Amino acid sequence: VVARLKSSGLLQTKGLIGGKWTDAYDGRTIQVNNPASGEVIASVACMGEKETKDAISSAYDALGHWSKLTAADRSSRLRNWYNLLNQHKEELGQLITLEQGKPLKEAIGEVGYGASFIEFFAEEAKRVYGDIIPSTLPDRRLFVLKQPIGVVGAITPWNFPLAMITRKVGPALACGCTVVIKPSEFTPLTALAAAELALQSGIPPGVLNVVMGDAPKIGNSLLESPQVRKITFTGSTAVGKKLMAGAADTVKKVSLELGGNAPCIVFDDADLEVALKGSLATKFRNSGQTCVCANRILVQEGIYEKFTSSFSDAVQNLKVGNGFTEGVVQGPLINEAAVQKVDSFVQDAISEGAKVLVGGKRHSLGFTFYEPTIIGDVKNEMLIARQEVFGPVAPVIRFKTEEEAIQIANDTNAGLAAYIFTSSIKRSWRVSEALEYGIVGVNEGLVSTEVAPFGGYKQSGLGREGSRYGLDEYLEIKYVCMGNM
Ligand code: ADP
């Protein structure tokens, strides 16, 4: 696979600064590993402060030209990029499976999802409308203009190596902003391949730059620069808080997509098949490594035994293995630290009285594979329910009443996604409105789409990505008052 990717020209290993593929200035590199086998896929440039400063300068210089193109022109270049991402769906999917580990089918699905943000925002680029406000005085006219905020620093995680980038870069470029991307050091290859396709699509040099390597150094350079007007971040809550604090000094606009602690509430009146399918999808997608994955499955007492028994049957049958193997639906976790964290949460729950219903340990395949796991009789006070597991472990909590379910669901600092399964329309509305979450799935476990706003309440973040709301994150509002008319 690697050899084929090399010949396709999509296996880039240097950073992209001002349209030029660039080595680290001191020649340093870091290895990118395949989590399914531990093998080295490639060595990529390991950059820091100097390269980031140059990338910011390139982005700043490109701003004048890019922001002054017509919206239709920016739109058609983004459309070209969308077409190229689609044309290279297979190769990009292979890259994602190689460096991130998710099954190939899921990886190709991510390419489609990732590309959809470029298509959507190519279209929205033409609809960045202003306003005319009725004046309070007869000789005045009041206008509102929307203008690009400027250079954007985009810091992204490894769980969606492509989609977390396009979800930020799509709206930024549509508005006329330019960007410096810092992908995760675990999955830079997909980001670099996407950047290569952006160059081919006619997005001018300097509009999109990629640096990777020393995350704190790159992050601090972005934070310190007065030219960077916006930081958009997806990742851990701890790093998000640091970035928010660091952005204060230059008063940058900040968007954060941080950790979740999603409740998935199954009521007695749920359609069991729908609840099973939805819970399985939201918990085990990407081996549990998404911030909208169910982190706590709350099951009402009347359906508890039936649900856990059928859920256990389904989870036992999930095929674990290398993402390139046909039929595999559960890949490895991203790294050893992730496995240790998942396992420590499981051990803690067991020591506190929870019961393993399925799995509960490392998989016999070794490396970073973990058995798809269900833990029953979990209490909301346990570590496994307080923090994000980010792995293939489903903790199940028993509850009696709707009020109790809402209380448990909201008893967390996070507020990204929540799911409810019920046949009652009244209950659907009641509970959706009561949940302190930015996203609610009702009888549905997979809710992400480019056309709807994605983002969290409380410590799950700030701002929204995707949809028309996603554009506002990259725009300034300017009020123009014309007097003495
Ligand atoms: P995850 O647990 O998903 O890896 P992180 O928050 O550690 O979450 O990583 C998300 C992104 O943030 C990655 O690109 C990572 O390199 C980057 N990152 C980590 N620490 C810092 C930092 N101090 N400053 C800027 N970026 C950082």
mmCIF file with all atom_site columns, N, CA and C in Angstrom, residues 33-36 96 98-102 157-159 161 184-187 286-287 289 331-339 368-369 390:
data_model
loop_
_atom_site.group_PDB
_atom_site.id
_atom_site.type_symbol
_atom_site.label_atom_id
_atom_site.label_alt_id
_atom_site.label_comp_id
_atom_site.label_asym_id
_atom_site.label_entity_id
_atom_site.label_seq_id
_atom_site.pdbx_PDB_ins_code
_atom_site.Cartn_x
_atom_site.Cartn_y
_atom_site.Cartn_z
_atom_site.occupancy
_atom_site.B_iso_or_equiv
_atom_site.pdbx_formal_charge
_atom_site.auth_seq_id
_atom_site.auth_comp_id
_atom_site.auth_asym_id
_atom_site.auth_atom_id
_atom_site.pdbx_PDB_model_num
ATOM 1  N N  . ASN A 1 33  ? 3.675   5.916  12.739 1.00 0.00 ? 33  ASN A N  1
ATOM 2  C CA . ASN A 1 33  ? 3.537   4.461  12.849 1.00 0.00 ? 33  ASN A CA 1
ATOM 3  C C  . ASN A 1 33  ? 2.144   3.976  12.480 1.00 0.00 ? 33  ASN A C  1
ATOM 4  N N  . ASN A 1 34  ? 2.091   2.740  12.022 1.00 0.00 ? 34  ASN A N  1
ATOM 5  C CA . ASN A 1 34  ? 0.817   2.062  11.807 1.00 0.00 ? 34  ASN A CA 1
ATOM 6  C C  . ASN A 1 34  ? 0.412   1.431  13.139 1.00 0.00 ? 34  ASN A C  1
ATOM 7  N N  . PRO A 1 35  ? -0.700  1.880  13.739 1.00 0.00 ? 35  PRO A N  1
ATOM 8  C CA . PRO A 1 35  ? -1.048  1.359  15.062 1.00 0.00 ? 35  PRO A CA 1
ATOM 9  C C  . PRO A 1 35  ? -1.426  -0.121 15.050 1.00 0.00 ? 35  PRO A C  1
ATOM 10 N N  . ALA A 1 36  ? -1.780  -0.655 13.877 1.00 0.00 ? 36  ALA A N  1
ATOM 11 C CA . ALA A 1 36  ? -2.176  -2.065 13.816 1.00 0.00 ? 36  ALA A CA 1
ATOM 12 C C  . ALA A 1 36  ? -0.980  -3.010 13.839 1.00 0.00 ? 36  ALA A C  1
ATOM 13 N N  . ILE A 1 96  ? -5.618  6.929  5.760  1.00 0.00 ? 96  ILE A N  1
ATOM 14 C CA . ILE A 1 96  ? -6.261  7.041  7.075  1.00 0.00 ? 96  ILE A CA 1
ATOM 15 C C  . ILE A 1 96  ? -6.155  5.714  7.820  1.00 0.00 ? 96  ILE A C  1
ATOM 16 N N  . LEU A 1 98  ? -3.981  3.373  7.381  1.00 0.00 ? 98  LEU A N  1
ATOM 17 C CA . LEU A 1 98  ? -2.572  3.122  7.701  1.00 0.00 ? 98  LEU A CA 1
ATOM 18 C C  . LEU A 1 98  ? -2.132  3.843  8.967  1.00 0.00 ? 98  LEU A C  1
ATOM 19 N N  . GLU A 1 99  ? -2.425  5.145  9.047  1.00 0.00 ? 99  GLU A N  1
ATOM 20 C CA . GLU A 1 99  ? -1.844  5.898  10.170 1.00 0.00 ? 99  GLU A CA 1
ATOM 21 C C  . GLU A 1 99  ? -2.781  6.006  11.367 1.00 0.00 ? 99  GLU A C  1
ATOM 22 N N  . GLN A 1 100 ? -4.085  5.801  11.137 1.00 0.00 ? 100 GLN A N  1
ATOM 23 C CA . GLN A 1 100 ? -5.033  5.957  12.244 1.00 0.00 ? 100 GLN A CA 1
ATOM 24 C C  . GLN A 1 100 ? -5.602  4.618  12.696 1.00 0.00 ? 100 GLN A C  1
ATOM 25 N N  . GLY A 1 101 ? -5.761  3.671  11.782 1.00 0.00 ? 101 GLY A N  1
ATOM 26 C CA . GLY A 1 101 ? -6.161  2.322  12.171 1.00 0.00 ? 101 GLY A CA 1
ATOM 27 C C  . GLY A 1 101 ? -7.604  1.948  11.907 1.00 0.00 ? 101 GLY A C  1
ATOM 28 N N  . LYS A 1 102 ? -8.481  2.927  11.617 1.00 0.00 ? 102 LYS A N  1
ATOM 29 C CA . LYS A 1 102 ? -9.895  2.558  11.465 1.00 0.00 ? 102 LYS A CA 1
ATOM 30 C C  . LYS A 1 102 ? -10.082 1.676  10.225 1.00 0.00 ? 102 LYS A C  1
ATOM 31 N N  . PRO A 1 157 ? -6.904  16.917 15.800 1.00 0.00 ? 157 PRO A N  1
ATOM 32 C CA . PRO A 1 157 ? -6.542  15.649 16.445 1.00 0.00 ? 157 PRO A CA 1
ATOM 33 C C  . PRO A 1 157 ? -6.378  14.507 15.435 1.00 0.00 ? 157 PRO A C  1
ATOM 34 N N  . TRP A 1 158 ? -6.127  13.316 15.963 1.00 0.00 ? 158 TRP A N  1
ATOM 35 C CA . TRP A 1 158 ? -5.822  12.162 15.120 1.00 0.00 ? 158 TRP A CA 1
ATOM 36 C C  . TRP A 1 158 ? -7.045  11.304 14.799 1.00 0.00 ? 158 TRP A C  1
ATOM 37 N N  . ASN A 1 159 ? -8.177  11.502 15.491 1.00 0.00 ? 159 ASN A N  1
ATOM 38 C CA . ASN A 1 159 ? -9.264  10.516 15.331 1.00 0.00 ? 159 ASN A CA 1
ATOM 39 C C  . ASN A 1 159 ? -9.998  10.627 13.991 1.00 0.00 ? 159 ASN A C  1
ATOM 40 N N  . PRO A 1 161 ? -8.456  12.171 10.772 1.00 0.00 ? 161 PRO A N  1
ATOM 41 C CA . PRO A 1 161 ? -7.293  12.881 10.219 1.00 0.00 ? 161 PRO A CA 1
ATOM 42 C C  . PRO A 1 161 ? -7.647  13.829 9.076  1.00 0.00 ? 161 PRO A C  1
ATOM 43 N N  . SER A 1 184 ? -2.368  16.474 13.927 1.00 0.00 ? 184 SER A N  1
ATOM 44 C CA . SER A 1 184 ? -1.786  15.644 14.985 1.00 0.00 ? 184 SER A CA 1
ATOM 45 C C  . SER A 1 184 ? -0.516  14.972 14.457 1.00 0.00 ? 184 SER A C  1
ATOM 46 N N  . GLU A 1 185 ? 0.474   14.862 15.306 1.00 0.00 ? 185 GLU A N  1
ATOM 47 C CA . GLU A 1 185 ? 1.727   14.186 14.922 1.00 0.00 ? 185 GLU A CA 1
ATOM 48 C C  . GLU A 1 185 ? 1.509   12.690 14.680 1.00 0.00 ? 185 GLU A C  1
ATOM 49 N N  . PHE A 1 186 ? 0.381   12.147 15.188 1.00 0.00 ? 186 PHE A N  1
ATOM 50 C CA . PHE A 1 186 ? 0.095   10.726 14.944 1.00 0.00 ? 186 PHE A CA 1
ATOM 51 C C  . PHE A 1 186 ? -0.447  10.503 13.533 1.00 0.00 ? 186 PHE A C  1
ATOM 52 N N  . THR A 1 187 ? -1.077  11.536 12.964 1.00 0.00 ? 187 THR A N  1
ATOM 53 C CA . THR A 1 187 ? -1.722  11.358 11.651 1.00 0.00 ? 187 THR A CA 1
ATOM 54 C C  . THR A 1 187 ? -1.488  12.542 10.701 1.00 0.00 ? 187 THR A C  1
ATOM 55 N N  . ASN A 1 286 ? -15.366 3.926  15.114 1.00 0.00 ? 286 ASN A N  1
ATOM 56 C CA . ASN A 1 286 ? -13.950 4.286  15.284 1.00 0.00 ? 286 ASN A CA 1
ATOM 57 C C  . ASN A 1 286 ? -13.389 3.706  16.589 1.00 0.00 ? 286 ASN A C  1
ATOM 58 N N  . SER A 1 287 ? -13.866 2.495  16.957 1.00 0.00 ? 287 SER A N  1
ATOM 59 C CA . SER A 1 287 ? -13.452 1.831  18.208 1.00 0.00 ? 287 SER A CA 1
ATOM 60 C C  . SER A 1 287 ? -13.670 2.731  19.425 1.00 0.00 ? 287 SER A C  1
ATOM 61 N N  . GLN A 1 289 ? -13.435 5.922  19.567 1.00 0.00 ? 289 GLN A N  1
ATOM 62 C CA . GLN A 1 289 ? -12.531 7.079  19.613 1.00 0.00 ? 289 GLN A CA 1
ATOM 63 C C  . GLN A 1 289 ? -13.110 8.299  18.892 1.00 0.00 ? 289 GLN A C  1
ATOM 64 N N  . GLY A 1 331 ? -10.885 -1.499 14.664 1.00 0.00 ? 331 GLY A N  1
ATOM 65 C CA . GLY A 1 331 ? -9.436  -1.439 14.487 1.00 0.00 ? 331 GLY A CA 1
ATOM 66 C C  . GLY A 1 331 ? -8.736  -1.310 15.834 1.00 0.00 ? 331 GLY A C  1
ATOM 67 N N  . PRO A 1 332 ? -7.424  -1.032 15.795 1.00 0.00 ? 332 PRO A N  1
ATOM 68 C CA . PRO A 1 332 ? -6.657  -0.846 17.023 1.00 0.00 ? 332 PRO A CA 1
ATOM 69 C C  . PRO A 1 332 ? -6.939  0.534  17.620 1.00 0.00 ? 332 PRO A C  1
ATOM 70 N N  . LEU A 1 333 ? -6.534  0.740  18.866 1.00 0.00 ? 333 LEU A N  1
ATOM 71 C CA . LEU A 1 333 ? -6.546  2.086  19.423 1.00 0.00 ? 333 LEU A CA 1
ATOM 72 C C  . LEU A 1 333 ? -5.313  2.819  18.906 1.00 0.00 ? 333 LEU A C  1
ATOM 73 N N  . ILE A 1 334 ? -5.300  4.129  19.083 1.00 0.00 ? 334 ILE A N  1
ATOM 74 C CA . ILE A 1 334 ? -4.267  4.928  18.418 1.00 0.00 ? 334 ILE A CA 1
ATOM 75 C C  . ILE A 1 334 ? -2.865  4.638  18.949 1.00 0.00 ? 334 ILE A C  1
ATOM 76 N N  . ASN A 1 335 ? -2.730  4.407  20.265 1.00 0.00 ? 335 ASN A N  1
ATOM 77 C CA . ASN A 1 335 ? -1.389  4.126  20.795 1.00 0.00 ? 335 ASN A CA 1
ATOM 78 C C  . ASN A 1 335 ? -1.462  3.432  22.151 1.00 0.00 ? 335 ASN A C  1
ATOM 79 N N  . GLU A 1 336 ? -0.314  3.084  22.667 1.00 0.00 ? 336 GLU A N  1
ATOM 80 C CA . GLU A 1 336 ? -0.222  2.340  23.920 1.00 0.00 ? 336 GLU A CA 1
ATOM 81 C C  . GLU A 1 336 ? -0.823  3.129  25.088 1.00 0.00 ? 336 GLU A C  1
ATOM 82 N N  . ALA A 1 337 ? -0.594  4.435  25.102 1.00 0.00 ? 337 ALA A N  1
ATOM 83 C CA . ALA A 1 337 ? -1.137  5.254  26.195 1.00 0.00 ? 337 ALA A CA 1
ATOM 84 C C  . ALA A 1 337 ? -2.661  5.164  26.218 1.00 0.00 ? 337 ALA A C  1
ATOM 85 N N  . ALA A 1 338 ? -3.265  5.127  25.044 1.00 0.00 ? 338 ALA A N  1
ATOM 86 C CA . ALA A 1 338 ? -4.731  5.039  24.960 1.00 0.00 ? 338 ALA A CA 1
ATOM 87 C C  . ALA A 1 338 ? -5.213  3.717  25.551 1.00 0.00 ? 338 ALA A C  1
ATOM 88 N N  . VAL A 1 339 ? -4.512  2.625  25.237 1.00 0.00 ? 339 VAL A N  1
ATOM 89 C CA . VAL A 1 339 ? -4.913  1.307  25.758 1.00 0.00 ? 339 VAL A CA 1
ATOM 90 C C  . VAL A 1 339 ? -4.796  1.294  27.283 1.00 0.00 ? 339 VAL A C  1
ATOM 91 N N  . THR A 1 368 ? -2.116  -2.520 20.012 1.00 0.00 ? 368 THR A N  1
ATOM 92 C CA . THR A 1 368 ? -3.026  -1.638 20.751 1.00 0.00 ? 368 THR A CA 1
ATOM 93 C C  . THR A 1 368 ? -4.484  -2.063 20.561 1.00 0.00 ? 368 THR A C  1
ATOM 94 N N  . PHE A 1 369 ? -4.688  -3.348 20.342 1.00 0.00 ? 369 PHE A N  1
ATOM 95 C CA . PHE A 1 369 ? -6.065  -3.835 20.193 1.00 0.00 ? 369 PHE A CA 1
ATOM 96 C C  . PHE A 1 369 ? -6.679  -4.072 21.570 1.00 0.00 ? 369 PHE A C  1
ATOM 97 N N  . PHE A 1 390 ? -12.945 7.028  25.491 1.00 0.00 ? 390 PHE A N  1
ATOM 98 C CA . PHE A 1 390 ? -12.289 7.085  24.171 1.00 0.00 ? 390 PHE A CA 1
ATOM 99 C C  . PHE A 1 390 ? -11.736 5.731  23.760 1.00 0.00 ? 390 PHE A C  1
#
